[in-house]
Amino acid sequence: LNKCKFSYNKLQLSENLAIGIDESIEIDVNDNINDDNEESFRAPIYEVERRRNFAIISHPDAGKTTLTEKLLLFGGAIQDAGAVKARADQRKATSDWMEIEKQRGISVTSTVLSFEYKLNEYDYHLNLLDTPGHADFSEDTYRTLAAADNCVMLIDAAKGIEDRTRKLFEVCRMRKLPIFTFTNKMDRPSLTPFEIIDQLEKEFNLECVPMNWPIGDGDEFQGVLDRATMDVHLFQRGDRRKKITASIVPYSNTDLLIDVIGQQFYDKLTEDIEMLDSLIPAPDMNRIQNGDQTPLFFGSAMTNFGVELFLKTFLSYARRPSERIANIDNIEDITIPPDYNEFSGFVFKLQANLDPKHRDRMAFIRICSGTYKKGMKVNHNRMKKNN
C-alpha cells in the first residue's frame, strides 16, 4: 500500500496545558516528510517501521563486542573485523575506539553503531548499542538500556548464566524489553543446550524457544539446525575477519546428512528434535515482544557462525520503535508515539573528552518522535531553554 490512514492523539501544548484532539491523517509513505506542511516534523511511517534499536548485554568476556563486530560485518558496515585482544599486532574492535579500550581489549563505554540490512527485499535500519559488561562501568549500561527497544542477551556456552548477566537481565525486565538470547562459543566445550534452557527458565522464569539447535560442541561441533526451515547449517572454520557462507544440507536429505555429520550425531539430532517438538512451545510474537518468551540461538561469534542466521530471525520478531512516556512540568504524564507530529527525544548519555587534544562533550539522544533537521532549535523541558 502506498497510502495508509491512521488515527492518533495529537497533543497541543500551551504553557502548562495539554489538550488531546482526535485527528485522522493520511500520509503518502513515499514522501520523505510532509511536504505540504513545512512546519511538520512527523517522521515518515516507513522510516519508523524499518528501524530496529537494540542493546547487547552480557557478563564480561562472553563475546559481546565480537558479536557486535560480526553483525556489522554481515550488515556490510565494515569489510574486515578485528579480533578483540589487547595485543599490539592485533586489529582493534570497531566499537572499542577509546585508547584504554584498545589497550585492555575490553569495552568501558557504550557505543552506538548504525547499519543497513536487506532481508526479503526490505531494507532495515539497525541501531546497535554495544555496552560494557564490567561492573565498574555498569551505570553507563543502565542508562543505555533506556534507549533500547530490544535486548540481545549473550551467554557463554561453557559457563551459562553469570552474575552480570543476572543483574542486567533484571534491568531489561524492569523496562519490559523483548529479550533475544544468543549462546556463544559453541565451538568450545559447552553445557548441553537443555542445561542452558533449564538455567534460563529456572533463574529468570523466562520461557525459552530454541530457534536453532546445535549439533555437538567443542572440536566436534558440526553446526546448527534451523528449526524454521529444517535445514542444517554446517560449521566450518575460515577467515574470522571475513563473511562466510555456511553450507546447507536439508534435514530431509538423510543419506547426505549422515555422510557429513555421521550416524551418531544424526541419531542424537533426531532424538532432540522429537523432544523439542513435544515439549517446547512455538514462538509467540506477543509473548516475545512483551518479554515473556525468549528466542534462543546457538553459534560462535568469533568464527562468524550463526550470526547472520540470528540476525535474520531477530529482524522478524524484534519490536519496532515504541511509544514513550513524557512528563510535562512534573504535572502530567503523556504518551508520545513515534508518529507524533513534533520532534522529541531524551539524552541518555554524555561523552566527554573524545579528542584528548580538546575539551569537548557529545550528547547521545534517543529520538522518540519526529524528524531531526539540521540547525533546528529544540526546547529543553527541564531547563526551559531553546538549544
XYZ file of C-alpha atoms in Angstrom:
387
model
C 0.000 0.000 0.000
C 1.344 3.406 -0.955
C -1.006 5.213 1.401
C -2.152 4.374 4.882
C -4.672 6.072 7.120
C -4.413 6.075 10.866
C -5.669 7.942 13.922
C -3.530 9.307 16.684
C -3.845 11.583 19.671
C -2.370 14.950 18.763
C -1.121 16.910 21.760
C -1.237 20.682 21.631
C 0.834 22.183 24.416
C 0.126 25.722 25.637
C 2.334 26.626 28.591
C 1.364 24.028 31.229
C -1.774 22.762 29.477
C -2.005 19.544 27.418
C -5.078 19.150 25.214
C -5.919 15.902 23.411
C -7.533 16.163 19.987
C -8.502 13.145 17.904
C -7.385 13.665 14.339
C -7.293 11.444 11.244
C -4.281 11.899 8.974
C -3.482 10.429 5.554
C 0.204 10.122 4.689
C 1.916 9.050 1.492
C 4.655 6.681 2.662
C 6.713 7.519 -0.421
C 7.194 11.082 0.847
C 10.272 11.795 2.945
C 8.263 14.136 5.186
C 5.010 16.018 4.906
C 5.992 18.367 2.092
C 2.668 20.202 2.218
C 3.438 21.372 5.737
C 6.938 22.744 6.140
C 6.472 23.101 9.883
C 5.671 19.412 10.363
C 8.405 17.273 11.869
C 6.476 13.986 11.805
C 8.693 11.023 10.929
C 7.716 9.090 7.761
C 5.861 5.910 8.700
C 8.087 3.682 6.581
C 11.184 5.059 8.369
C 9.692 4.175 11.740
C 8.679 0.706 10.564
C 12.100 -0.230 9.216
C 14.084 0.755 12.312
C 15.192 -1.698 14.975
C 17.041 -0.447 18.059
C 18.738 -2.997 20.307
C 21.382 -3.297 23.005
C 23.685 -6.254 23.661
C 24.274 -7.269 27.284
C 26.380 -9.995 28.875
C 28.886 -10.900 31.539
C 32.430 -9.653 30.744
C 34.296 -11.678 28.107
C 31.233 -13.540 26.811
C 31.980 -12.139 23.353
C 29.683 -9.117 23.272
C 31.928 -6.760 21.303
C 32.928 -9.603 18.965
C 29.250 -10.266 18.200
C 28.791 -6.528 17.602
C 31.558 -6.513 15.003
C 30.264 -9.597 13.248
C 26.784 -8.058 12.975
C 28.415 -5.001 11.386
C 30.338 -7.317 9.083
C 27.225 -9.121 7.840
C 25.403 -5.803 7.610
C 28.101 -4.506 5.266
C 29.081 -1.622 7.566
C 32.658 -2.953 7.741
C 34.601 -5.284 5.451
C 37.237 -6.529 7.897
C 36.533 -7.437 11.529
C 39.311 -7.212 14.130
C 39.806 -9.766 16.885
C 39.267 -8.111 20.276
C 42.552 -8.700 22.051
C 44.936 -6.354 23.810
C 47.965 -7.132 21.690
C 49.753 -4.634 19.506
C 49.781 -6.946 16.483
C 46.003 -7.491 16.544
C 43.370 -5.275 14.959
C 41.165 -3.417 17.422
C 37.394 -3.693 17.504
C 35.471 -1.048 15.597
C 33.279 -0.277 18.611
C 36.256 -0.022 21.007
C 37.561 3.398 19.995
C 38.921 4.744 23.322
C 42.634 4.313 23.999
C 42.007 2.388 27.231
C 39.700 0.001 25.340
C 42.399 -0.658 22.741
C 44.992 -1.275 25.441
C 42.890 -3.557 27.656
C 40.811 -5.258 24.949
C 37.533 -4.569 26.758
C 34.635 -2.144 26.381
C 34.452 0.584 29.029
C 31.878 2.851 27.395
C 28.714 2.327 25.400
C 28.944 2.753 21.653
C 26.116 3.386 19.203
C 26.541 1.879 15.742
C 24.135 2.034 12.792
C 23.955 -0.140 9.705
C 21.546 -1.254 6.988
C 20.482 -4.825 6.241
C 18.253 -6.099 3.439
C 16.004 -9.068 4.174
C 13.425 -10.315 1.672
C 13.746 -7.106 -0.397
C 13.044 -4.987 2.697
C 15.698 -2.523 3.894
C 16.058 -2.469 7.669
C 17.950 0.228 9.558
C 19.536 -1.100 12.762
C 20.876 0.933 15.671
C 23.105 -1.278 17.794
C 24.216 -0.266 21.290
C 27.359 -2.053 22.414
C 27.526 -1.811 26.211
C 30.374 -2.518 28.662
C 29.965 -5.715 30.649
C 32.297 -4.955 33.558
C 30.629 -3.929 36.820
C 32.854 -0.832 37.100
C 31.040 0.685 34.134
C 27.532 -0.603 34.878
C 25.974 2.864 35.202
C 26.744 3.504 31.547
C 24.996 0.264 30.622
C 21.893 1.051 32.700
C 21.470 4.448 31.021
C 21.984 2.987 27.567
C 19.283 0.351 28.061
C 16.791 3.204 28.451
C 17.302 3.974 24.746
C 16.835 0.393 23.501
C 13.645 -1.207 22.189
C 15.087 -4.737 22.227
C 17.805 -6.576 24.109
C 20.189 -9.315 22.972
C 21.472 -11.329 25.932
C 24.747 -13.090 25.207
C 25.650 -16.238 27.153
C 28.937 -18.124 27.235
C 28.031 -21.701 26.296
C 30.585 -23.151 28.713
C 29.655 -21.006 31.737
C 25.936 -20.442 31.306
C 24.276 -17.578 33.179
C 26.764 -15.437 35.131
C 26.480 -12.696 37.741
C 26.457 -9.611 35.491
C 24.001 -11.287 33.144
C 21.578 -11.709 36.045
C 21.765 -8.044 37.053
C 21.406 -6.711 33.517
C 18.509 -9.072 32.833
C 16.603 -7.566 35.755
C 17.070 -4.089 34.262
C 15.728 -5.328 30.920
C 12.752 -6.980 32.589
C 12.010 -3.798 34.530
C 11.927 -1.910 31.224
C 9.802 -4.691 29.660
C 12.198 -5.170 26.760
C 11.960 -8.150 24.370
C 14.951 -10.393 25.101
C 16.748 -12.464 22.465
C 19.308 -14.951 23.804
C 22.428 -15.900 21.841
C 24.528 -18.768 23.233
C 28.079 -18.056 22.120
C 31.305 -20.090 21.811
C 29.697 -23.364 20.752
C 32.990 -24.284 19.087
C 34.396 -24.834 22.595
C 33.399 -27.488 25.178
C 29.955 -26.373 26.362
C 26.981 -27.102 28.552
C 24.259 -29.071 26.811
C 21.546 -26.938 25.181
C 18.992 -28.450 27.570
C 21.089 -27.239 30.519
C 21.108 -23.725 29.035
C 17.313 -23.818 28.657
C 16.919 -25.118 32.208
C 19.038 -22.273 33.618
C 17.119 -19.592 31.727
C 13.708 -20.902 32.720
C 14.534 -21.566 36.375
C 16.554 -18.419 37.139
C 14.673 -15.905 35.016
C 11.236 -17.548 34.847
C 11.519 -16.996 31.120
C 10.013 -19.343 28.557
C 12.667 -20.400 26.020
C 12.026 -21.181 22.371
C 15.118 -22.520 20.532
C 15.098 -21.101 17.014
C 18.049 -23.264 16.020
C 19.612 -26.331 17.634
C 23.321 -27.181 17.965
C 24.843 -30.426 16.729
C 27.764 -31.285 19.021
C 30.121 -28.801 20.680
C 33.826 -28.039 21.012
C 36.035 -29.833 18.486
C 33.032 -31.964 17.483
C 30.743 -29.010 16.750
C 29.027 -29.814 13.454
C 26.650 -26.872 13.041
C 23.048 -25.979 13.837
C 19.592 -26.997 12.661
C 17.338 -24.081 11.692
C 14.004 -25.195 13.151
C 12.004 -22.883 10.867
C 13.337 -24.314 7.604
C 14.623 -27.673 8.916
C 17.949 -27.053 7.191
C 21.275 -27.961 8.785
C 23.868 -25.168 8.567
C 27.284 -26.838 8.684
C 30.056 -25.329 10.784
C 33.385 -24.604 9.151
C 36.400 -22.664 10.306
C 37.511 -19.928 7.939
C 38.810 -16.381 7.900
C 37.461 -14.826 11.087
C 37.648 -11.331 9.600
C 35.546 -12.059 6.525
C 31.952 -13.094 5.902
C 31.422 -16.800 5.395
C 28.525 -18.646 3.812
C 27.657 -21.839 5.618
C 26.996 -24.986 3.625
C 23.376 -26.088 4.000
C 22.007 -29.634 3.972
C 18.232 -30.246 4.271
C 17.379 -32.402 7.262
C 15.147 -34.429 4.967
C 18.196 -35.484 2.926
C 19.053 -38.255 5.369
C 21.806 -40.008 3.424
C 23.778 -36.847 2.671
C 23.396 -35.546 6.224
C 24.668 -38.813 7.717
C 27.654 -38.717 5.356
C 28.508 -35.208 6.535
C 27.909 -35.324 10.304
C 27.986 -39.066 11.000
C 25.396 -41.556 12.209
C 25.935 -40.787 15.904
C 25.226 -37.059 15.561
C 22.302 -37.708 13.233
C 20.659 -40.070 15.751
C 21.200 -37.546 18.560
C 19.751 -34.729 16.445
C 16.675 -36.806 15.574
C 16.101 -37.608 19.248
C 16.481 -33.930 20.230
C 14.051 -32.783 17.526
C 11.372 -35.192 18.754
C 11.838 -33.920 22.309
C 11.708 -30.256 21.243
C 8.571 -30.743 19.174
C 6.763 -32.384 22.098
C 7.956 -30.122 24.946
C 8.831 -26.675 23.574
C 6.072 -24.187 22.628
C 6.010 -22.408 19.286
C 7.290 -18.814 19.035
C 4.609 -16.310 20.024
C 5.117 -12.760 18.700
C 3.121 -11.120 21.508
C 4.888 -13.032 24.271
C 8.285 -12.297 22.743
C 7.620 -8.570 22.439
C 6.240 -8.457 25.993
C 9.424 -10.073 27.324
C 7.718 -13.278 28.499
C 9.320 -15.560 25.905
C 12.892 -15.512 24.611
C 14.028 -16.867 21.228
C 17.212 -18.877 21.824
C 20.083 -19.139 19.334
C 23.381 -21.040 19.241
C 26.558 -20.124 17.386
C 30.119 -18.861 17.513
C 30.631 -15.125 17.011
C 34.420 -15.381 16.752
C 34.190 -17.743 13.776
C 31.208 -15.853 12.265
C 28.992 -18.927 12.553
C 25.297 -18.495 13.317
C 25.482 -14.685 13.392
C 23.631 -13.963 10.144
C 21.111 -16.713 10.904
C 20.434 -14.970 14.217
C 20.178 -11.545 12.553
C 17.552 -12.693 10.033
C 15.344 -14.243 12.708
C 15.841 -11.298 15.070
C 14.501 -8.876 12.437
C 11.368 -10.985 12.049
C 10.479 -10.779 15.753
C 12.101 -7.585 17.084
C 9.955 -4.706 18.245
C 9.917 -1.536 16.167
C 10.325 1.861 17.919
C 7.622 2.089 20.553
C 5.792 4.895 22.306
C 7.405 6.709 25.218
C 6.083 8.369 28.364
C 6.954 12.058 28.814
C 6.292 14.389 31.717
C 5.159 17.972 31.239
C 6.366 20.308 34.008
C 6.289 17.452 36.553
C 2.492 17.634 36.438
C 1.177 15.218 33.867
C 2.486 12.139 32.062
C 1.705 11.948 28.360
C 2.352 9.234 25.785
C 4.484 10.149 22.760
C 4.037 7.727 19.820
C 6.746 7.515 17.138
C 4.378 9.140 14.631
C 3.717 12.172 16.832
C 3.788 15.407 14.839
C 6.609 17.085 16.793
C 10.261 16.261 17.357
C 11.040 14.810 20.807
C 13.872 12.887 22.381
C 15.885 12.370 25.551
C 19.597 12.410 26.329
C 20.680 9.008 27.623
C 24.433 9.503 27.628
C 27.066 12.251 27.744
C 30.574 11.541 26.467
C 33.378 13.977 27.278
C 36.956 14.220 26.013
C 36.518 12.276 22.796
C 39.556 14.144 21.478
C 42.387 14.318 24.067
C 43.686 17.484 22.398
C 40.478 19.409 23.020
C 37.819 19.877 25.661
C 34.672 18.521 24.112
C 31.396 16.891 25.038
C 28.884 14.924 22.999
C 25.292 14.123 23.901
C 23.669 10.893 22.703
C 19.954 11.449 22.077
C 17.278 8.825 21.589
C 14.765 10.317 19.157
C 11.277 9.341 20.308
C 9.262 11.071 17.596
C 9.631 13.367 14.638
C 12.492 14.067 12.259
C 15.730 15.831 13.123
C 16.613 18.668 10.768
C 19.987 20.348 10.641
C 20.021 23.645 12.505
C 16.659 23.095 14.212
C 16.017 24.604 17.647
C 14.583 22.339 20.358
C 13.209 23.169 23.791
C 14.859 21.644 26.863
C 11.891 20.709 29.043
C 13.678 20.913 32.411
C 15.832 23.995 31.773
C 13.185 25.807 29.688
C 15.768 26.764 27.086
C 15.909 26.583 23.310
C 19.084 24.903 22.047
